[in-house]
Amino acid sequence: VPMAREWLADYPPPLYVVDNGSGSPCLDLRRVPVDLSECAKHADLVVIEGMGRSVHTNFDAKLKCDVLKIALLKNLRLAQRLLGEEVGKMFSCVVKFEEREQQQQQQQQSKVQQSGGD
């Protein structure tokens, strides 16, 4: 086991699965455990899974890396609001991928709109 620890120190695994530290189905990205924050600090990709975490509280959240938001919608009104009345059905699956550059462009456009510029 000591050799494994040394190897992990030099070659961290390419994928981390980190608990959000909350029993709630929602995830407030402003209040996450230190371990989660440290792991995500240099991440290339963050995956947010679950209707509460990825849709209710973080669907429009912008991160500094690529983000994949995955949810199974278990609420008809929410499914219809997100996907439209014709398409949105119970147990619809939502997968939203945002690249880092796309998020940065959206943030810049939002700042311009808030300042009243073009």
mmCIF file of N, CA and C in Angstrom:
data_model
loop_
_atom_site.group_PDB
_atom_site.id
_atom_site.type_symbol
_atom_site.label_atom_id
_atom_site.label_comp_id
_atom_site.label_asym_id
_atom_site.label_seq_id
_atom_site.Cartn_x
_atom_site.Cartn_y
_atom_site.Cartn_z
ATOM 1 N N VAL A 1 0.818 -1.208 0.000
ATOM 2 C CA VAL A 1 0.000 0.000 0.000
ATOM 3 C C VAL A 1 0.857 1.264 0.000
ATOM 4 N N PRO A 2 1.989 1.314 0.730
ATOM 5 C CA PRO A 2 2.807 2.531 0.659
ATOM 6 C C PRO A 2 3.273 2.849 -0.750
ATOM 7 N N MET A 3 3.598 1.811 -1.550
ATOM 8 C CA MET A 3 4.017 2.058 -2.921
ATOM 9 C C MET A 3 2.868 2.659 -3.734
ATOM 10 N N ALA A 4 1.667 2.189 -3.478
ATOM 11 C CA ALA A 4 0.506 2.725 -4.190
ATOM 12 C C ALA A 4 0.311 4.201 -3.858
ATOM 13 N N ARG A 5 0.475 4.555 -2.603
ATOM 14 C CA ARG A 5 0.333 5.967 -2.203
ATOM 15 C C ARG A 5 1.384 6.839 -2.900
ATOM 16 N N GLU A 6 2.613 6.340 -2.968
ATOM 17 C CA GLU A 6 3.668 7.099 -3.647
ATOM 18 C C GLU A 6 3.350 7.260 -5.133
ATOM 19 N N TRP A 7 2.880 6.173 -5.749
ATOM 20 C CA TRP A 7 2.537 6.230 -7.163
ATOM 21 C C TRP A 7 1.398 7.216 -7.393
ATOM 22 N N LEU A 8 0.372 7.187 -6.526
ATOM 23 C CA LEU A 8 -0.758 8.106 -6.670
ATOM 24 C C LEU A 8 -0.334 9.561 -6.494
ATOM 25 N N ALA A 9 0.662 9.789 -5.638
ATOM 26 C CA ALA A 9 1.145 11.158 -5.441
ATOM 27 C C ALA A 9 1.786 11.687 -6.726
ATOM 28 N N ASP A 10 2.497 10.809 -7.451
ATOM 29 C CA ASP A 10 3.154 11.216 -8.691
ATOM 30 C C ASP A 10 2.224 11.176 -9.906
ATOM 31 N N TYR A 11 1.268 10.252 -9.892
ATOM 32 C CA TYR A 11 0.364 10.047 -11.028
ATOM 33 C C TYR A 11 -1.077 9.999 -10.542
ATOM 34 N N PRO A 12 -1.669 11.147 -10.312
ATOM 35 C CA PRO A 12 -3.053 11.143 -9.824
ATOM 36 C C PRO A 12 -3.988 10.522 -10.850
ATOM 37 N N PRO A 13 -5.053 9.875 -10.387
ATOM 38 C CA PRO A 13 -5.989 9.261 -11.332
ATOM 39 C C PRO A 13 -6.629 10.311 -12.235
ATOM 40 N N PRO A 14 -6.936 9.942 -13.480
ATOM 41 C CA PRO A 14 -7.497 10.917 -14.409
ATOM 42 C C PRO A 14 -8.962 11.246 -14.126
ATOM 43 N N LEU A 15 -9.599 10.482 -13.252
ATOM 44 C CA LEU A 15 -11.012 10.702 -12.972
ATOM 45 C C LEU A 15 -11.246 10.656 -11.469
ATOM 46 N N TYR A 16 -11.916 11.661 -10.947
ATOM 47 C CA TYR A 16 -12.282 11.699 -9.541
ATOM 48 C C TYR A 16 -13.797 11.711 -9.427
ATOM 49 N N VAL A 17 -14.306 10.942 -8.493
ATOM 50 C CA VAL A 17 -15.718 11.005 -8.140
ATOM 51 C C VAL A 17 -15.746 11.557 -6.727
ATOM 52 N N VAL A 18 -16.366 12.725 -6.566
ATOM 53 C CA VAL A 18 -16.329 13.413 -5.288
ATOM 54 C C VAL A 18 -17.745 13.688 -4.814
ATOM 55 N N ASP A 19 -18.024 13.321 -3.579
ATOM 56 C CA ASP A 19 -19.323 13.559 -2.961
ATOM 57 C C ASP A 19 -19.476 15.056 -2.694
ATOM 58 N N ASN A 20 -20.714 15.554 -2.817
ATOM 59 C CA ASN A 20 -20.916 16.974 -2.554
ATOM 60 C C ASN A 20 -21.079 17.264 -1.069
ATOM 61 N N GLY A 21 -21.110 16.226 -0.239
ATOM 62 C CA GLY A 21 -21.153 16.425 1.197
ATOM 63 C C GLY A 21 -22.502 16.849 1.738
ATOM 64 N N SER A 22 -23.542 16.717 0.933
ATOM 65 C CA SER A 22 -24.864 17.162 1.361
ATOM 66 C C SER A 22 -25.881 16.062 1.129
ATOM 67 N N GLY A 23 -26.839 15.958 2.030
ATOM 68 C CA GLY A 23 -27.932 15.012 1.859
ATOM 69 C C GLY A 23 -29.040 15.575 0.993
ATOM 70 N N SER A 24 -28.940 16.848 0.660
ATOM 71 C CA SER A 24 -29.957 17.523 -0.140
ATOM 72 C C SER A 24 -29.824 17.134 -1.604
ATOM 73 N N PRO A 25 -30.941 17.050 -2.327
ATOM 74 C CA PRO A 25 -30.844 16.781 -3.764
ATOM 75 C C PRO A 25 -30.320 17.978 -4.552
ATOM 76 N N CYS A 26 -30.294 19.149 -3.924
ATOM 77 C CA CYS A 26 -29.795 20.352 -4.603
ATOM 78 C C CYS A 26 -28.334 20.582 -4.244
ATOM 79 N N LEU A 27 -27.667 21.395 -5.038
ATOM 80 C CA LEU A 27 -26.250 21.670 -4.832
ATOM 81 C C LEU A 27 -26.013 23.161 -4.992
ATOM 82 N N ASP A 28 -25.630 23.815 -3.911
ATOM 83 C CA ASP A 28 -25.292 25.234 -3.942
ATOM 84 C C ASP A 28 -23.785 25.322 -4.163
ATOM 85 N N LEU A 29 -23.382 25.700 -5.378
ATOM 86 C CA LEU A 29 -21.958 25.731 -5.715
ATOM 87 C C LEU A 29 -21.179 26.773 -4.920
ATOM 88 N N ARG A 30 -21.879 27.678 -4.250
ATOM 89 C CA ARG A 30 -21.187 28.663 -3.411
ATOM 90 C C ARG A 30 -20.775 28.067 -2.078
ATOM 91 N N ARG A 31 -21.367 26.928 -1.717
ATOM 92 C CA ARG A 31 -21.125 26.316 -0.410
ATOM 93 C C ARG A 31 -20.843 24.828 -0.575
ATOM 94 N N VAL A 32 -19.649 24.524 -1.027
ATOM 95 C CA VAL A 32 -19.260 23.118 -1.187
ATOM 96 C C VAL A 32 -18.124 22.814 -0.217
ATOM 97 N N PRO A 33 -17.951 21.546 0.145
ATOM 98 C CA PRO A 33 -16.852 21.179 1.044
ATOM 99 C C PRO A 33 -15.489 21.515 0.436
ATOM 100 N N VAL A 34 -14.519 21.750 1.284
ATOM 101 C CA VAL A 34 -13.167 22.101 0.846
ATOM 102 C C VAL A 34 -12.607 21.025 -0.074
ATOM 103 N N ASP A 35 -12.827 19.743 0.245
ATOM 104 C CA ASP A 35 -12.321 18.649 -0.597
ATOM 105 C C ASP A 35 -12.846 18.764 -2.026
ATOM 106 N N LEU A 36 -14.129 19.029 -2.167
ATOM 107 C CA LEU A 36 -14.731 19.167 -3.493
ATOM 108 C C LEU A 36 -14.150 20.373 -4.223
ATOM 109 N N SER A 37 -14.014 21.464 -3.525
ATOM 110 C CA SER A 37 -13.456 22.680 -4.115
ATOM 111 C C SER A 37 -12.025 22.453 -4.597
ATOM 112 N N GLU A 38 -11.213 21.786 -3.786
ATOM 113 C CA GLU A 38 -9.825 21.511 -4.162
ATOM 114 C C GLU A 38 -9.751 20.594 -5.378
ATOM 115 N N CYS A 39 -10.589 19.575 -5.418
ATOM 116 C CA CYS A 39 -10.574 18.649 -6.558
ATOM 117 C C CYS A 39 -11.007 19.340 -7.848
ATOM 118 N N ALA A 40 -11.959 20.250 -7.741
ATOM 119 C CA ALA A 40 -12.507 20.906 -8.932
ATOM 120 C C ALA A 40 -11.653 22.069 -9.415
ATOM 121 N N LYS A 41 -10.752 22.544 -8.589
ATOM 122 C CA LYS A 41 -9.972 23.741 -8.906
ATOM 123 C C LYS A 41 -9.247 23.651 -10.246
ATOM 124 N N HIS A 42 -8.668 22.506 -10.553
ATOM 125 C CA HIS A 42 -7.898 22.348 -11.789
ATOM 126 C C HIS A 42 -8.543 21.353 -12.750
ATOM 127 N N ALA A 43 -9.832 21.159 -12.606
ATOM 128 C CA ALA A 43 -10.533 20.159 -13.425
ATOM 129 C C ALA A 43 -10.667 20.616 -14.876
ATOM 130 N N ASP A 44 -10.640 19.661 -15.772
ATOM 131 C CA ASP A 44 -10.915 19.912 -17.185
ATOM 132 C C ASP A 44 -12.402 19.763 -17.471
ATOM 133 N N LEU A 45 -13.049 18.904 -16.694
ATOM 134 C CA LEU A 45 -14.470 18.612 -16.887
ATOM 135 C C LEU A 45 -15.112 18.346 -15.537
ATOM 136 N N VAL A 46 -16.277 18.944 -15.314
ATOM 137 C CA VAL A 46 -17.080 18.668 -14.125
ATOM 138 C C VAL A 46 -18.408 18.105 -14.613
ATOM 139 N N VAL A 47 -18.842 17.000 -14.007
ATOM 140 C CA VAL A 47 -20.121 16.388 -14.335
ATOM 141 C C VAL A 47 -21.058 16.613 -13.150
ATOM 142 N N ILE A 48 -22.196 17.239 -13.418
ATOM 143 C CA ILE A 48 -23.210 17.452 -12.382
ATOM 144 C C ILE A 48 -24.401 16.597 -12.762
ATOM 145 N N GLU A 49 -24.764 15.682 -11.878
ATOM 146 C CA GLU A 49 -25.788 14.683 -12.193
ATOM 147 C C GLU A 49 -26.958 14.815 -11.237
ATOM 148 N N GLY A 50 -28.150 14.669 -11.777
ATOM 149 C CA GLY A 50 -29.359 14.664 -10.960
ATOM 150 C C GLY A 50 -30.243 15.855 -11.245
ATOM 151 N N MET A 51 -31.546 15.665 -11.121
ATOM 152 C CA MET A 51 -32.496 16.726 -11.432
ATOM 153 C C MET A 51 -32.303 17.939 -10.525
ATOM 154 N N GLY A 52 -32.132 17.715 -9.228
ATOM 155 C CA GLY A 52 -31.952 18.831 -8.303
ATOM 156 C C GLY A 52 -30.633 19.551 -8.509
ATOM 157 N N ARG A 53 -29.549 18.788 -8.660
ATOM 158 C CA ARG A 53 -28.219 19.380 -8.777
ATOM 159 C C ARG A 53 -27.986 20.052 -10.121
ATOM 160 N N SER A 54 -28.401 19.386 -11.203
ATOM 161 C CA SER A 54 -28.038 19.902 -12.522
ATOM 162 C C SER A 54 -29.111 20.776 -13.155
ATOM 163 N N VAL A 55 -30.371 20.636 -12.761
ATOM 164 C CA VAL A 55 -31.434 21.421 -13.397
ATOM 165 C C VAL A 55 -31.968 22.501 -12.454
ATOM 166 N N HIS A 56 -32.461 22.103 -11.287
ATOM 167 C CA HIS A 56 -33.095 23.075 -10.387
ATOM 168 C C HIS A 56 -32.128 24.157 -9.918
ATOM 169 N N THR A 57 -30.908 23.778 -9.546
ATOM 170 C CA THR A 57 -30.012 24.757 -8.935
ATOM 171 C C THR A 57 -28.830 25.180 -9.787
ATOM 172 N N ASN A 58 -28.487 24.453 -10.847
ATOM 173 C CA ASN A 58 -27.260 24.779 -11.586
ATOM 174 C C ASN A 58 -27.384 24.707 -13.101
ATOM 175 N N PHE A 59 -28.595 24.725 -13.636
ATOM 176 C CA PHE A 59 -28.764 24.581 -15.084
ATOM 177 C C PHE A 59 -28.072 25.712 -15.840
ATOM 178 N N ASP A 60 -28.101 26.918 -15.310
ATOM 179 C CA ASP A 60 -27.470 28.069 -15.960
ATOM 180 C C ASP A 60 -26.152 28.467 -15.308
ATOM 181 N N ALA A 61 -25.650 27.654 -14.381
ATOM 182 C CA ALA A 61 -24.380 27.961 -13.718
ATOM 183 C C ALA A 61 -23.239 27.904 -14.717
ATOM 184 N N LYS A 62 -22.322 28.838 -14.617
ATOM 185 C CA LYS A 62 -21.156 28.894 -15.497
ATOM 186 C C LYS A 62 -19.920 28.517 -14.693
ATOM 187 N N LEU A 63 -19.155 27.580 -15.211
ATOM 188 C CA LEU A 63 -17.932 27.138 -14.547
ATOM 189 C C LEU A 63 -16.720 27.553 -15.376
ATOM 190 N N LYS A 64 -15.532 27.416 -14.805
ATOM 191 C CA LYS A 64 -14.301 27.786 -15.499
ATOM 192 C C LYS A 64 -13.701 26.622 -16.270
ATOM 193 N N CYS A 65 -14.470 25.558 -16.436
ATOM 194 C CA CYS A 65 -14.027 24.392 -17.199
ATOM 195 C C CYS A 65 -15.232 23.841 -17.949
ATOM 196 N N ASP A 66 -15.012 22.814 -18.763
ATOM 197 C CA ASP A 66 -16.134 22.156 -19.432
ATOM 198 C C ASP A 66 -17.052 21.566 -18.369
ATOM 199 N N VAL A 67 -18.350 21.568 -18.652
ATOM 200 C CA VAL A 67 -19.310 21.018 -17.687
ATOM 201 C C VAL A 67 -20.363 20.197 -18.427
ATOM 202 N N LEU A 68 -20.694 19.063 -17.845
ATOM 203 C CA LEU A 68 -21.730 18.191 -18.372
ATOM 204 C C LEU A 68 -22.799 18.069 -17.297
ATOM 205 N N LYS A 69 -24.023 18.464 -17.648
ATOM 206 C CA LYS A 69 -25.138 18.399 -16.707
ATOM 207 C C LYS A 69 -26.119 17.353 -17.220
ATOM 208 N N ILE A 70 -26.421 16.376 -16.376
ATOM 209 C CA ILE A 70 -27.250 15.250 -16.772
ATOM 210 C C ILE A 70 -28.389 15.099 -15.769
ATOM 211 N N ALA A 71 -29.624 14.943 -16.283
ATOM 212 C CA ALA A 71 -30.753 14.771 -15.378
ATOM 213 C C ALA A 71 -31.871 13.977 -16.031
ATOM 214 N N LEU A 72 -32.582 13.248 -15.219
ATOM 215 C CA LEU A 72 -33.823 12.592 -15.616
ATOM 216 C C LEU A 72 -34.935 13.416 -14.986
ATOM 217 N N LEU A 73 -35.787 14.017 -15.814
ATOM 218 C CA LEU A 73 -36.820 14.920 -15.315
ATOM 219 C C LEU A 73 -38.017 14.134 -14.799
ATOM 220 N N LYS A 74 -38.299 14.319 -13.516
ATOM 221 C CA LYS A 74 -39.400 13.604 -12.885
ATOM 222 C C LYS A 74 -40.526 14.563 -12.507
ATOM 223 N N ASN A 75 -40.618 15.654 -13.249
ATOM 224 C CA ASN A 75 -41.643 16.658 -13.014
ATOM 225 C C ASN A 75 -42.139 17.119 -14.384
ATOM 226 N N LEU A 76 -43.413 16.906 -14.667
ATOM 227 C CA LEU A 76 -43.969 17.194 -15.990
ATOM 228 C C LEU A 76 -43.858 18.673 -16.338
ATOM 229 N N ARG A 77 -44.200 19.562 -15.395
ATOM 230 C CA ARG A 77 -44.137 21.001 -15.698
ATOM 231 C C ARG A 77 -42.718 21.446 -16.019
ATOM 232 N N LEU A 78 -41.753 20.935 -15.294
ATOM 233 C CA LEU A 78 -40.349 21.276 -15.555
ATOM 234 C C LEU A 78 -39.922 20.750 -16.921
ATOM 235 N N ALA A 79 -40.292 19.523 -17.251
ATOM 236 C CA ALA A 79 -39.946 18.950 -18.550
ATOM 237 C C ALA A 79 -40.534 19.784 -19.684
ATOM 238 N N GLN A 80 -41.775 20.211 -19.529
ATOM 239 C CA GLN A 80 -42.416 21.014 -20.577
ATOM 240 C C GLN A 80 -41.803 22.402 -20.661
ATOM 241 N N ARG A 81 -41.394 22.967 -19.525
ATOM 242 C CA ARG A 81 -40.765 24.293 -19.541
ATOM 243 C C ARG A 81 -39.407 24.237 -20.234
ATOM 244 N N LEU A 82 -38.625 23.201 -19.962
ATOM 245 C CA LEU A 82 -37.291 23.094 -20.554
ATOM 246 C C LEU A 82 -37.322 22.629 -22.011
ATOM 247 N N LEU A 83 -38.186 21.684 -22.304
ATOM 248 C CA LEU A 83 -38.158 21.037 -23.618
ATOM 249 C C LEU A 83 -39.317 21.439 -24.526
ATOM 250 N N GLY A 84 -40.261 22.186 -23.997
ATOM 251 C CA GLY A 84 -41.423 22.582 -24.786
ATOM 252 C C GLY A 84 -42.606 21.663 -24.492
ATOM 253 N N GLU A 85 -43.798 22.193 -24.660
ATOM 254 C CA GLU A 85 -45.027 21.448 -24.343
ATOM 255 C C GLU A 85 -45.151 20.170 -25.149
ATOM 256 N N GLU A 86 -44.748 20.209 -26.420
ATOM 257 C CA GLU A 86 -44.913 19.043 -27.295
ATOM 258 C C GLU A 86 -43.908 17.939 -26.973
ATOM 259 N N VAL A 87 -42.696 18.315 -26.617
ATOM 260 C CA VAL A 87 -41.616 17.340 -26.439
ATOM 261 C C VAL A 87 -41.468 16.909 -24.982
ATOM 262 N N GLY A 88 -41.615 17.848 -24.049
ATOM 263 C CA GLY A 88 -41.367 17.570 -22.641
ATOM 264 C C GLY A 88 -42.354 16.582 -22.047
ATOM 265 N N LYS A 89 -41.844 15.479 -21.578
ATOM 266 C CA LYS A 89 -42.671 14.438 -20.969
ATOM 267 C C LYS A 89 -42.003 13.985 -19.671
ATOM 268 N N MET A 90 -42.781 13.326 -18.838
ATOM 269 C CA MET A 90 -42.216 12.749 -17.617
ATOM 270 C C MET A 90 -41.086 11.793 -18.014
ATOM 271 N N PHE A 91 -40.047 11.793 -17.245
ATOM 272 C CA PHE A 91 -38.884 10.933 -17.433
ATOM 273 C C PHE A 91 -38.121 11.246 -18.720
ATOM 274 N N SER A 92 -38.220 12.509 -19.163
ATOM 275 C CA SER A 92 -37.358 12.956 -20.257
ATOM 276 C C SER A 92 -35.942 13.081 -19.701
ATOM 277 N N CYS A 93 -34.973 12.821 -20.548
ATOM 278 C CA CYS A 93 -33.576 12.926 -20.143
ATOM 279 C C CYS A 93 -32.996 14.227 -20.702
ATOM 280 N N VAL A 94 -32.280 14.953 -19.865
ATOM 281 C CA VAL A 94 -31.635 16.195 -20.291
ATOM 282 C C VAL A 94 -30.130 16.015 -20.160
ATOM 283 N N VAL A 95 -29.415 16.323 -21.231
ATOM 284 C CA VAL A 95 -27.956 16.303 -21.220
ATOM 285 C C VAL A 95 -27.504 17.634 -21.805
ATOM 286 N N LYS A 96 -26.807 18.417 -21.001
ATOM 287 C CA LYS A 96 -26.349 19.746 -21.437
ATOM 288 C C LYS A 96 -24.830 19.791 -21.268
ATOM 289 N N PHE A 97 -24.127 19.998 -22.374
ATOM 290 C CA PHE A 97 -22.671 20.108 -22.344
ATOM 291 C C PHE A 97 -22.282 21.518 -22.740
ATOM 292 N N GLU A 98 -21.457 22.141 -21.929
ATOM 293 C CA GLU A 98 -20.974 23.486 -22.227
ATOM 294 C C GLU A 98 -19.453 23.482 -22.195
ATOM 295 N N GLU A 99 -18.877 23.929 -23.287
ATOM 296 C CA GLU A 99 -17.425 24.035 -23.341
ATOM 297 C C GLU A 99 -16.977 25.307 -22.642
ATOM 298 N N ARG A 100 -15.780 25.294 -22.144
ATOM 299 C CA ARG A 100 -15.229 26.427 -21.406
ATOM 300 C C ARG A 100 -15.322 27.726 -22.219
ATOM 301 N N GLU A 101 -14.927 27.670 -23.492
ATOM 302 C CA GLU A 101 -14.946 28.871 -24.326
ATOM 303 C C GLU A 101 -16.376 29.390 -24.494
ATOM 304 N N GLN A 102 -17.320 28.485 -24.688
ATOM 305 C CA GLN A 102 -18.722 28.861 -24.857
ATOM 306 C C GLN A 102 -19.224 29.567 -23.596
ATOM 307 N N GLN A 103 -18.851 29.064 -22.437
ATOM 308 C CA GLN A 103 -19.279 29.675 -21.186
ATOM 309 C C GLN A 103 -18.684 31.070 -21.034
ATOM 310 N N GLN A 104 -17.406 31.230 -21.386
ATOM 311 C CA GLN A 104 -16.762 32.533 -21.272
ATOM 312 C C GLN A 104 -17.418 33.549 -22.201
ATOM 313 N N GLN A 105 -17.771 33.126 -23.422
ATOM 314 C CA GLN A 105 -18.457 34.023 -24.353
ATOM 315 C C GLN A 105 -19.814 34.441 -23.811
ATOM 316 N N GLN A 106 -20.559 33.499 -23.226
ATOM 317 C CA GLN A 106 -21.865 33.814 -22.665
ATOM 318 C C GLN A 106 -21.732 34.789 -21.502
ATOM 319 N N GLN A 107 -20.699 34.627 -20.678
ATOM 320 C CA GLN A 107 -20.479 35.542 -19.563
ATOM 321 C C GLN A 107 -20.153 36.942 -20.064
ATOM 322 N N GLN A 108 -19.327 37.039 -21.115
ATOM 323 C CA GLN A 108 -18.983 38.346 -21.667
ATOM 324 C C GLN A 108 -20.213 39.022 -22.256
ATOM 325 N N GLN A 109 -21.052 38.266 -22.983
ATOM 326 C CA GLN A 109 -22.283 38.828 -23.545
ATOM 327 C C GLN A 109 -23.212 39.310 -22.448
ATOM 328 N N SER A 110 -23.292 38.557 -21.373
ATOM 329 C CA SER A 110 -24.140 38.932 -20.247
ATOM 330 C C SER A 110 -23.656 40.232 -19.612
ATOM 331 N N LYS A 111 -22.338 40.389 -19.470
ATOM 332 C CA LYS A 111 -21.773 41.615 -18.884
ATOM 333 C C LYS A 111 -22.057 42.817 -19.790
ATOM 334 N N VAL A 112 -21.938 42.623 -21.098
ATOM 335 C CA VAL A 112 -22.208 43.705 -22.035
ATOM 336 C C VAL A 112 -23.676 44.121 -21.952
ATOM 337 N N GLN A 113 -24.565 43.154 -21.890
ATOM 338 C CA GLN A 113 -25.998 43.457 -21.804
ATOM 339 C C GLN A 113 -26.323 44.177 -20.495
ATOM 340 N N GLN A 114 -25.683 43.763 -19.402
ATOM 341 C CA GLN A 114 -25.935 44.424 -18.122
ATOM 342 C C GLN A 114 -25.424 45.854 -18.095
ATOM 343 N N SER A 115 -24.325 46.110 -18.818
ATOM 344 C CA SER A 115 -23.770 47.471 -18.841
ATOM 345 C C SER A 115 -24.475 48.367 -19.854
ATOM 346 N N GLY A 116 -25.356 47.767 -20.669
ATOM 347 C CA GLY A 116 -26.097 48.551 -21.647
ATOM 348 C C GLY A 116 -25.363 48.750 -22.958
ATOM 349 N N GLY A 117 -24.234 48.049 -23.135
ATOM 350 C CA GLY A 117 -23.474 48.155 -24.387
ATOM 351 C C GLY A 117 -24.000 47.242 -25.449
ATOM 352 N N ASP A 118 -23.350 47.268 -26.616
ATOM 353 C CA ASP A 118 -23.764 46.417 -27.731
ATOM 354 C C ASP A 118 -23.265 45.026 -27.576
#
